[in-house]
mmCIF file of C-alpha atoms and ligand atoms in Angstrom:
data_model
loop_
_atom_site.group_PDB
_atom_site.id
_atom_site.type_symbol
_atom_site.label_atom_id
_atom_site.label_comp_id
_atom_site.label_asym_id
_atom_site.label_seq_id
_atom_site.Cartn_x
_atom_site.Cartn_y
_atom_site.Cartn_z
ATOM 1 C CA MET A 1 33.276 -28.302 -24.360
ATOM 2 C CA ASP A 2 33.059 -25.272 -22.086
ATOM 3 C CA LYS A 3 32.172 -25.815 -18.491
ATOM 4 C CA ILE A 4 28.485 -26.316 -17.868
ATOM 5 C CA LEU A 5 27.175 -23.861 -15.296
ATOM 6 C CA ILE A 6 24.819 -25.163 -12.604
ATOM 7 C CA PHE A 7 22.725 -22.731 -10.601
ATOM 8 C CA GLY A 8 19.562 -22.268 -8.574
ATOM 9 C CA HIS A 9 17.241 -19.264 -8.569
ATOM 10 C CA LYS A 10 17.979 -15.592 -7.990
ATOM 11 C CA ASN A 11 18.089 -14.521 -4.330
ATOM 12 C CA PRO A 12 19.358 -18.029 -3.663
ATOM 13 C CA ASP A 13 18.197 -19.951 -0.611
ATOM 14 C CA THR A 14 19.925 -22.878 1.053
ATOM 15 C CA ASP A 15 18.380 -25.416 -1.359
ATOM 16 C CA SER A 16 19.498 -23.459 -4.420
ATOM 17 C CA ILE A 17 23.090 -23.199 -3.193
ATOM 18 C CA CYS A 18 23.397 -26.694 -1.711
ATOM 19 C CA SER A 19 21.681 -28.425 -4.647
ATOM 20 C CA SER A 20 23.989 -26.664 -7.119
ATOM 21 C CA ILE A 21 27.021 -28.018 -5.283
ATOM 22 C CA ILE A 22 25.424 -31.471 -4.881
ATOM 23 C CA MET A 23 24.556 -31.535 -8.607
ATOM 24 C CA GLU A 24 28.117 -30.536 -9.574
ATOM 25 C CA ASN A 25 29.435 -33.419 -7.509
ATOM 26 C CA LEU A 26 26.909 -35.807 -9.094
ATOM 27 C CA VAL A 27 27.553 -34.963 -12.738
ATOM 28 C CA LYS A 28 31.311 -35.061 -12.183
ATOM 29 C CA LYS A 29 30.895 -38.750 -11.315
ATOM 30 C CA PHE A 30 29.833 -39.117 -14.961
ATOM 31 C CA ASN A 31 32.884 -37.141 -16.145
ATOM 32 C CA VAL A 32 30.817 -34.104 -17.023
ATOM 33 C CA ASN A 33 32.720 -30.847 -16.795
ATOM 34 C CA ALA A 34 30.449 -28.654 -14.701
ATOM 35 C CA LYS A 35 30.656 -25.958 -12.083
ATOM 36 C CA ALA A 36 28.189 -24.690 -9.492
ATOM 37 C CA VAL A 37 27.644 -20.933 -9.541
ATOM 38 C CA ARG A 38 25.111 -18.640 -7.844
ATOM 39 C CA LEU A 39 22.851 -15.780 -8.897
ATOM 40 C CA GLY A 40 22.998 -13.682 -5.749
ATOM 41 C CA ASN A 41 24.260 -13.162 -2.224
ATOM 42 C CA ILE A 42 24.515 -15.982 0.271
ATOM 43 C CA ASN A 43 21.974 -15.544 3.081
ATOM 44 C CA LYS A 44 22.887 -16.069 6.731
ATOM 45 C CA GLU A 45 21.266 -19.478 6.934
ATOM 46 C CA THR A 46 23.314 -20.771 3.993
ATOM 47 C CA GLU A 47 26.405 -19.054 5.369
ATOM 48 C CA TYR A 48 25.947 -21.111 8.536
ATOM 49 C CA VAL A 49 25.999 -24.306 6.456
ATOM 50 C CA LEU A 50 29.052 -23.371 4.379
ATOM 51 C CA LYS A 51 30.976 -22.270 7.478
ATOM 52 C CA TYR A 52 30.058 -25.487 9.267
ATOM 53 C CA LEU A 53 31.448 -27.500 6.346
ATOM 54 C CA LYS A 54 34.333 -25.075 5.754
ATOM 55 C CA ILE A 55 33.547 -24.860 2.058
ATOM 56 C CA GLU A 56 33.536 -21.850 -0.227
ATOM 57 C CA ALA A 57 30.390 -20.371 -1.724
ATOM 58 C CA PRO A 58 30.012 -20.937 -5.467
ATOM 59 C CA GLU A 59 31.151 -18.077 -7.660
ATOM 60 C CA LEU A 60 28.662 -15.262 -8.333
ATOM 61 C CA ILE A 61 27.522 -14.696 -11.912
ATOM 62 C CA GLU A 62 25.316 -11.912 -13.261
ATOM 63 C CA LYS A 63 24.304 -13.293 -16.636
ATOM 64 C CA VAL A 64 25.121 -15.985 -19.191
ATOM 65 C CA GLU A 65 26.234 -15.602 -22.788
ATOM 66 C CA GLU A 66 24.233 -16.877 -25.721
ATOM 67 C CA GLY A 67 24.695 -20.628 -26.204
ATOM 68 C CA GLN A 68 26.124 -21.218 -22.710
ATOM 69 C CA ASN A 69 25.400 -24.740 -21.477
ATOM 70 C CA VAL A 70 23.501 -24.624 -18.214
ATOM 71 C CA ILE A 71 21.776 -26.891 -15.704
ATOM 72 C CA LEU A 72 18.994 -25.413 -13.577
ATOM 73 C CA VAL A 73 18.252 -26.633 -10.082
ATOM 74 C CA ASP A 74 15.473 -25.545 -7.708
ATOM 75 C CA HIS A 75 13.696 -23.359 -10.291
ATOM 76 C CA ASN A 76 12.580 -23.150 -13.901
ATOM 77 C CA GLU A 77 10.644 -19.893 -14.298
ATOM 78 C CA SER A 78 12.550 -17.420 -16.383
ATOM 79 C CA ALA A 79 11.757 -14.450 -14.099
ATOM 80 C CA GLN A 80 13.606 -16.316 -11.329
ATOM 81 C CA SER A 81 16.510 -17.458 -13.494
ATOM 82 C CA VAL A 82 19.747 -16.016 -14.796
ATOM 83 C CA ASP A 83 19.680 -13.043 -17.160
ATOM 84 C CA GLY A 84 20.164 -14.400 -20.680
ATOM 85 C CA ARG A 85 18.653 -17.785 -19.796
ATOM 86 C CA ASP A 86 16.381 -17.859 -22.831
ATOM 87 C CA GLU A 87 19.419 -17.638 -25.140
ATOM 88 C CA ALA A 88 21.373 -20.232 -23.186
ATOM 89 C CA LYS A 89 21.243 -23.973 -23.802
ATOM 90 C CA VAL A 90 19.474 -25.707 -20.935
ATOM 91 C CA LEU A 91 20.816 -29.271 -20.719
ATOM 92 C CA ALA A 92 18.933 -30.329 -17.623
ATOM 93 C CA VAL A 93 16.538 -29.184 -14.928
ATOM 94 C CA VAL A 94 16.101 -30.702 -11.471
ATOM 95 C CA ASP A 95 13.269 -28.965 -9.701
ATOM 96 C CA HIS A 96 10.342 -29.207 -7.283
ATOM 97 C CA HIS A 97 8.270 -26.206 -8.399
ATOM 98 C CA ARG A 98 5.412 -25.638 -10.807
ATOM 99 C CA ILE A 99 6.562 -25.446 -14.413
ATOM 100 C CA ALA A 100 5.987 -22.070 -16.018
ATOM 101 C CA ASP A 101 7.007 -20.420 -19.296
ATOM 102 C CA PHE A 102 9.589 -23.095 -19.946
ATOM 103 C CA LYS A 103 10.573 -23.749 -23.534
ATOM 104 C CA THR A 104 13.773 -25.103 -25.063
ATOM 105 C CA ILE A 105 15.020 -25.586 -28.603
ATOM 106 C CA GLU A 106 16.598 -28.960 -28.000
ATOM 107 C CA PRO A 107 15.665 -32.008 -25.944
ATOM 108 C CA LEU A 108 16.815 -32.016 -22.351
ATOM 109 C CA TYR A 109 16.775 -33.925 -19.084
ATOM 110 C CA TYR A 110 13.896 -32.641 -17.010
ATOM 111 C CA LEU A 111 13.512 -34.129 -13.565
ATOM 112 C CA ALA A 112 10.580 -32.692 -11.632
ATOM 113 C CA LYS A 113 9.103 -34.199 -8.495
ATOM 114 C CA PRO A 114 6.641 -32.667 -6.051
ATOM 115 C CA TYR A 115 8.943 -33.245 -3.077
ATOM 116 C CA GLY A 116 9.679 -30.724 -0.381
ATOM 117 C CA CYS A 117 13.174 -30.005 -1.626
ATOM 118 C CA THR A 118 15.391 -30.296 -4.702
ATOM 119 C CA ALA A 119 18.036 -31.976 -2.558
ATOM 120 C CA THR A 120 15.606 -34.837 -1.853
ATOM 121 C CA ILE A 121 15.332 -35.488 -5.599
ATOM 122 C CA LEU A 122 19.131 -35.460 -5.825
ATOM 123 C CA PHE A 123 19.390 -37.769 -2.791
ATOM 124 C CA GLU A 124 17.274 -40.256 -4.744
ATOM 125 C CA GLN A 125 19.499 -39.848 -7.809
ATOM 126 C CA TYR A 126 22.607 -40.664 -5.774
ATOM 127 C CA LYS A 127 20.932 -43.792 -4.433
ATOM 128 C CA GLN A 128 19.621 -44.922 -7.804
ATOM 129 C CA ASN A 129 23.032 -44.516 -9.403
ATOM 130 C CA GLY A 130 24.840 -46.220 -6.523
ATOM 131 C CA ILE A 131 26.884 -43.127 -5.742
ATOM 132 C CA GLU A 132 28.159 -42.765 -2.211
ATOM 133 C CA ILE A 133 26.894 -39.822 -0.191
ATOM 134 C CA ASP A 134 29.807 -38.615 1.935
ATOM 135 C CA LYS A 135 29.482 -36.464 5.044
ATOM 136 C CA THR A 136 29.848 -33.183 3.170
ATOM 137 C CA ILE A 137 27.291 -33.975 0.481
ATOM 138 C CA GLY A 138 25.050 -35.496 3.160
ATOM 139 C CA THR A 139 25.215 -32.339 5.260
ATOM 140 C CA LEU A 140 24.422 -30.179 2.225
ATOM 141 C CA MET A 141 21.390 -32.373 1.501
ATOM 142 C CA LEU A 142 20.225 -32.397 5.100
ATOM 143 C CA SER A 143 20.583 -28.605 5.368
ATOM 144 C CA ALA A 144 18.618 -27.971 2.186
ATOM 145 C CA ILE A 145 15.765 -30.284 3.215
ATOM 146 C CA ILE A 146 15.536 -28.791 6.714
ATOM 147 C CA SER A 147 15.510 -25.307 5.192
ATOM 148 C CA ASP A 148 12.837 -25.941 2.565
ATOM 149 C CA THR A 149 10.573 -27.945 4.872
ATOM 150 C CA LEU A 150 11.160 -25.836 7.991
ATOM 151 C CA LEU A 151 12.393 -28.863 9.908
ATOM 152 C CA LEU A 152 9.781 -31.113 8.254
ATOM 153 C CA LYS A 153 6.909 -28.910 9.490
ATOM 154 C CA SER A 154 5.906 -27.305 6.184
ATOM 155 C CA PRO A 155 2.901 -28.707 4.265
ATOM 156 C CA THR A 156 5.311 -29.115 1.332
ATOM 157 C CA CYS A 157 7.165 -31.837 3.243
ATOM 158 C CA THR A 158 6.614 -35.361 1.872
ATOM 159 C CA GLU A 159 7.375 -38.864 3.113
ATOM 160 C CA LYS A 160 10.360 -38.873 0.728
ATOM 161 C CA ASP A 161 11.841 -35.861 2.507
ATOM 162 C CA LYS A 162 11.319 -37.487 5.907
ATOM 163 C CA GLU A 163 12.944 -40.743 4.788
ATOM 164 C CA ALA A 164 15.890 -38.840 3.322
ATOM 165 C CA VAL A 165 16.394 -36.870 6.547
ATOM 166 C CA LYS A 166 16.433 -40.058 8.600
ATOM 167 C CA GLU A 167 19.107 -41.601 6.413
ATOM 168 C CA LEU A 168 21.104 -38.383 6.172
ATOM 169 C CA GLU A 169 21.153 -38.068 9.951
ATOM 170 C CA ASN A 170 22.838 -41.468 10.053
ATOM 171 C CA ILE A 171 25.335 -40.558 7.348
ATOM 172 C CA THR A 172 26.284 -37.209 8.887
ATOM 173 C CA GLY A 173 25.873 -38.050 12.573
ATOM 174 C CA LEU A 174 23.852 -34.837 12.899
ATOM 175 C CA LYS A 175 20.531 -34.459 14.677
ATOM 176 C CA SER A 176 18.278 -32.298 12.560
ATOM 177 C CA SER A 177 16.432 -30.994 15.630
ATOM 178 C CA GLU A 178 19.708 -29.561 16.938
ATOM 179 C CA TYR A 179 21.828 -28.731 13.910
ATOM 180 C CA GLY A 180 18.767 -27.739 11.871
ATOM 181 C CA LEU A 181 17.344 -25.434 14.495
ATOM 182 C CA GLU A 182 20.688 -23.648 14.834
ATOM 183 C CA MET A 183 20.855 -23.303 11.059
ATOM 184 C CA LEU A 184 17.298 -21.929 10.793
ATOM 185 C CA LYS A 185 17.963 -19.541 13.675
ATOM 186 C CA ALA A 186 21.072 -18.212 11.941
ATOM 187 C CA GLY A 187 18.803 -17.284 9.038
ATOM 188 C CA THR A 188 16.435 -15.239 11.195
ATOM 189 C CA ASP A 189 19.026 -12.611 12.072
ATOM 190 C CA LEU A 190 17.976 -9.614 9.984
ATOM 191 C CA SER A 191 19.640 -6.998 12.182
ATOM 192 C CA THR A 192 22.479 -6.180 9.800
ATOM 193 C CA TYR A 193 20.281 -5.831 6.714
ATOM 194 C CA SER A 194 18.785 -2.623 5.347
ATOM 195 C CA SER A 195 15.061 -2.698 4.610
ATOM 196 C CA THR A 196 15.787 -3.044 0.884
ATOM 197 C CA GLU A 197 17.993 -6.041 1.613
ATOM 198 C CA VAL A 198 15.356 -7.592 3.891
ATOM 199 C CA ILE A 199 12.642 -7.476 1.229
ATOM 200 C CA ASN A 200 15.021 -8.946 -1.353
ATOM 201 C CA LEU A 201 16.595 -11.751 0.705
ATOM 202 C CA ASP A 202 14.105 -14.338 -0.551
ATOM 203 C CA ALA A 203 11.998 -12.541 -3.145
ATOM 204 C CA LYS A 204 10.378 -14.350 -6.062
ATOM 205 C CA GLU A 205 8.736 -12.724 -9.004
ATOM 206 C CA PHE A 206 5.606 -14.158 -10.650
ATOM 207 C CA THR A 207 3.622 -13.188 -13.703
ATOM 208 C CA ALA A 208 -0.022 -14.054 -14.327
ATOM 209 C CA ASP A 209 -1.597 -12.646 -17.436
ATOM 210 C CA THR A 210 -0.496 -9.011 -17.528
ATOM 211 C CA LYS A 211 0.061 -8.853 -13.795
ATOM 212 C CA LYS A 212 3.500 -8.893 -12.308
ATOM 213 C CA PHE A 213 4.043 -9.460 -8.628
ATOM 214 C CA VAL A 214 6.662 -10.314 -6.066
ATOM 215 C CA VAL A 215 6.264 -12.486 -3.006
ATOM 216 C CA ALA A 216 9.155 -12.064 -0.572
ATOM 217 C CA GLN A 217 9.563 -14.116 2.576
ATOM 218 C CA VAL A 218 11.687 -13.964 5.722
ATOM 219 C CA ASN A 219 11.869 -16.397 8.607
ATOM 220 C CA THR A 220 11.741 -15.220 12.178
ATOM 221 C CA ALA A 221 11.235 -16.473 15.710
ATOM 222 C CA ASP A 222 9.390 -13.224 16.554
ATOM 223 C CA ILE A 223 6.955 -11.685 14.049
ATOM 224 C CA ASP A 224 6.530 -8.478 16.106
ATOM 225 C CA ASP A 225 10.251 -7.886 15.969
ATOM 226 C CA VAL A 226 10.250 -7.815 12.151
ATOM 227 C CA PHE A 227 6.908 -5.993 12.005
ATOM 228 C CA SER A 228 8.350 -3.184 14.137
ATOM 229 C CA ARG A 229 10.290 -2.196 10.997
ATOM 230 C CA ARG A 230 7.049 -1.949 9.013
ATOM 231 C CA GLU A 231 7.382 1.679 7.962
ATOM 232 C CA GLU A 232 10.855 1.381 6.465
ATOM 233 C CA LEU A 233 9.961 -1.987 4.934
ATOM 234 C CA GLU A 234 6.883 -0.488 3.269
ATOM 235 C CA PHE A 235 8.998 2.355 1.944
ATOM 236 C CA ALA A 236 11.374 -0.158 0.348
ATOM 237 C CA MET A 237 8.433 -2.157 -1.021
ATOM 238 C CA GLU A 238 6.901 0.963 -2.620
ATOM 239 C CA LYS A 239 10.232 1.651 -4.300
ATOM 240 C CA GLU A 240 10.419 -1.885 -5.710
ATOM 241 C CA ILE A 241 6.854 -1.541 -6.966
ATOM 242 C CA SER A 242 7.668 1.597 -8.923
ATOM 243 C CA ASP A 243 11.136 0.464 -10.090
ATOM 244 C CA LYS A 244 9.909 -2.908 -11.359
ATOM 245 C CA LYS A 245 6.399 -1.747 -12.317
ATOM 246 C CA LEU A 246 4.770 -4.339 -10.091
ATOM 247 C CA ASN A 247 1.040 -4.698 -9.540
ATOM 248 C CA LEU A 248 1.563 -6.212 -6.135
ATOM 249 C CA PHE A 249 4.276 -6.781 -3.551
ATOM 250 C CA VAL A 250 3.600 -9.259 -0.771
ATOM 251 C CA PHE A 251 6.024 -9.470 2.118
ATOM 252 C CA VAL A 252 5.644 -12.611 4.211
ATOM 253 C CA ILE A 253 6.997 -12.775 7.756
ATOM 254 C CA THR A 254 7.035 -16.429 8.778
ATOM 255 C CA ASP A 255 7.229 -17.545 12.397
ATOM 256 C CA ILE A 256 9.242 -20.772 12.198
ATOM 257 C CA ILE A 257 8.480 -21.748 15.799
ATOM 258 C CA ASN A 258 4.677 -21.392 15.716
ATOM 259 C CA THR A 259 4.352 -21.941 11.944
ATOM 260 C CA ASN A 260 2.247 -18.853 11.160
ATOM 261 C CA SER A 261 2.803 -15.942 8.834
ATOM 262 C CA LYS A 262 1.949 -12.265 8.849
ATOM 263 C CA ILE A 263 1.881 -10.620 5.461
ATOM 264 C CA ILE A 264 2.105 -7.034 4.306
ATOM 265 C CA ALA A 265 0.625 -6.301 0.859
ATOM 266 C CA LEU A 266 1.146 -3.154 -1.212
ATOM 267 C CA GLY A 267 0.459 -2.170 -4.810
ATOM 268 C CA SER A 268 -2.463 -1.217 -7.024
ATOM 269 C CA ASP A 269 -3.678 -4.824 -6.983
ATOM 270 C CA LYS A 270 -3.467 -5.548 -3.283
ATOM 271 C CA SER A 271 -7.118 -6.577 -3.394
ATOM 272 C CA ILE A 272 -5.835 -9.813 -4.985
ATOM 273 C CA VAL A 273 -4.557 -10.753 -1.544
ATOM 274 C CA GLU A 274 -7.920 -10.068 0.091
ATOM 275 C CA LYS A 275 -9.689 -12.222 -2.494
ATOM 276 C CA ALA A 276 -7.092 -14.990 -2.317
ATOM 277 C CA PHE A 277 -7.350 -15.355 1.451
ATOM 278 C CA ASN A 278 -10.944 -14.151 1.857
ATOM 279 C CA LYS A 279 -9.858 -11.703 4.519
ATOM 280 C CA LYS A 280 -9.466 -7.912 4.723
ATOM 281 C CA LEU A 281 -6.122 -6.212 5.080
ATOM 282 C CA ASP A 282 -5.992 -4.171 8.284
ATOM 283 C CA GLU A 283 -4.998 -0.498 8.603
ATOM 284 C CA PHE A 284 -1.325 -1.520 8.331
ATOM 285 C CA ASP A 285 -1.914 -3.281 4.982
ATOM 286 C CA SER A 286 -1.324 -6.525 6.786
ATOM 287 C CA MET A 287 -3.096 -9.730 7.758
ATOM 288 C CA MET A 288 -2.259 -12.753 9.860
ATOM 289 C CA LEU A 289 -2.370 -16.146 8.115
ATOM 290 C CA GLU A 290 -2.606 -18.938 10.660
ATOM 291 C CA GLY A 291 -0.790 -22.132 9.740
ATOM 292 C CA VAL A 292 0.632 -20.636 6.553
ATOM 293 C CA VAL A 293 4.373 -21.098 6.026
ATOM 294 C CA SER A 294 4.799 -22.173 2.406
ATOM 295 C CA ARG A 295 4.897 -19.600 -0.374
ATOM 296 C CA LYS A 296 4.889 -22.393 -2.931
ATOM 297 C CA LYS A 297 1.797 -24.197 -1.643
ATOM 298 C CA GLN A 298 -0.124 -21.767 0.525
ATOM 299 C CA ILE A 299 0.487 -18.331 -0.982
ATOM 300 C CA ALA A 300 1.638 -18.215 -4.631
ATOM 301 C CA PRO A 301 -1.027 -20.561 -6.120
ATOM 302 C CA GLN A 302 -3.817 -18.704 -4.314
ATOM 303 C CA LEU A 303 -2.560 -15.340 -5.619
ATOM 304 C CA LEU A 304 -1.999 -16.695 -9.149
ATOM 305 C CA GLU A 305 -5.520 -18.144 -9.199
ATOM 306 C CA VAL A 306 -7.078 -14.745 -8.456
ATOM 307 C CA ALA A 307 -4.659 -12.800 -10.659
ATOM 308 C CA LYS A 308 -5.066 -14.818 -13.829
HETATM 309 MG MG1 LIG B 1 14.497 -22.386 -3.395
HETATM 310 MG MG1 LIG B 2 13.817 -25.642 -3.015
HETATM 311 MG MG1 LIG B 3 12.303 -21.158 0.008
#
C-alpha cells in the first residue's frame, strides 16, 4: 500500500505540525506505513520548536490525488483541509474541533475530544497503548499544548491538558513557563512578514449557509504594535475579500500576556461581528474584546450563530 499521508490544517500552527509528527510516530508502532506532511509554511513559533529539537519540518504538499489514503489531525472541515480531500480516502481523524461538512464513503477511525489540543488526545493514546513517550515526542506534545492553550490560560484548556503538561514537563525536563514563553514569544515576531503574510499566518475559513468568512489570528505581546500596521493590513484584507469572495474577514490580534484581543472586521457582512459581540465597531473597523483569546470558543461560534 502507498504511504498514508498525515496532515493538519492549512496555514498550519504548532499543533497541526507537531501532532502530524506525533501521529506518524504512533502509527508506525503498529507497522503502518505513514508519513507526516504539511499544507503550508512553518510559522516562527513552530520553527522555534523544530530548531530546538533539531528536526526537519514535514514535507510540503499542495494537494492529494484521488484515492490517496490520508489521516487528518487537528481539523476536519474541508475548507481547512488539503485540496482534493473529498476525493481522498480518509482512514482516520484525530481532532478537537467542531465537526462540519464531514462525510466519507467508508468507515473510519474518528477520535474527537473537546480537549485544548490534538496533542493531548494523542498523549492519551500513547498512554493507553503503553507506548513510551521519549523526549522528542514529549517536547512536540508539550509545545503543541502550550501553543493551543496559550500556556494553559485559554478557556479551551481542560484538566486533561493540564495533567498532560505536568507529566510532559517531567519527561522532557522542561519548564513550560520558561520554554513555553520563549516559544510563544518567537511566534509574535511579525516584523519580517508582509501584510498579506500576516493576515494568512493563522487564517481559517468558515462557511455558514451562503456566507463565507475568514477569521485570522496573530499573537502579540503588544497590540498597539500590530495595530500600527492597520492601513496596510486592511488593504490586504480587502484584497482577500475580493479574491475569495468573502462576506467577512475578521483579523484578531491577541495579547498573550494580558489575554485580550482587538479585532478588525471588514466585508459586506461586518455587522455580523457587531451582533455577535453586541458592540459597535469603531471608526477603525475595530473593537476590543476583553478576555477573548480563543477563536474556537469565543469568536467562531458566536459569528456562526449570527451568520446562519
Ligand atoms: Mg490548529
Ligand atoms: Mg489544535
Ligand atoms: Mg490555533
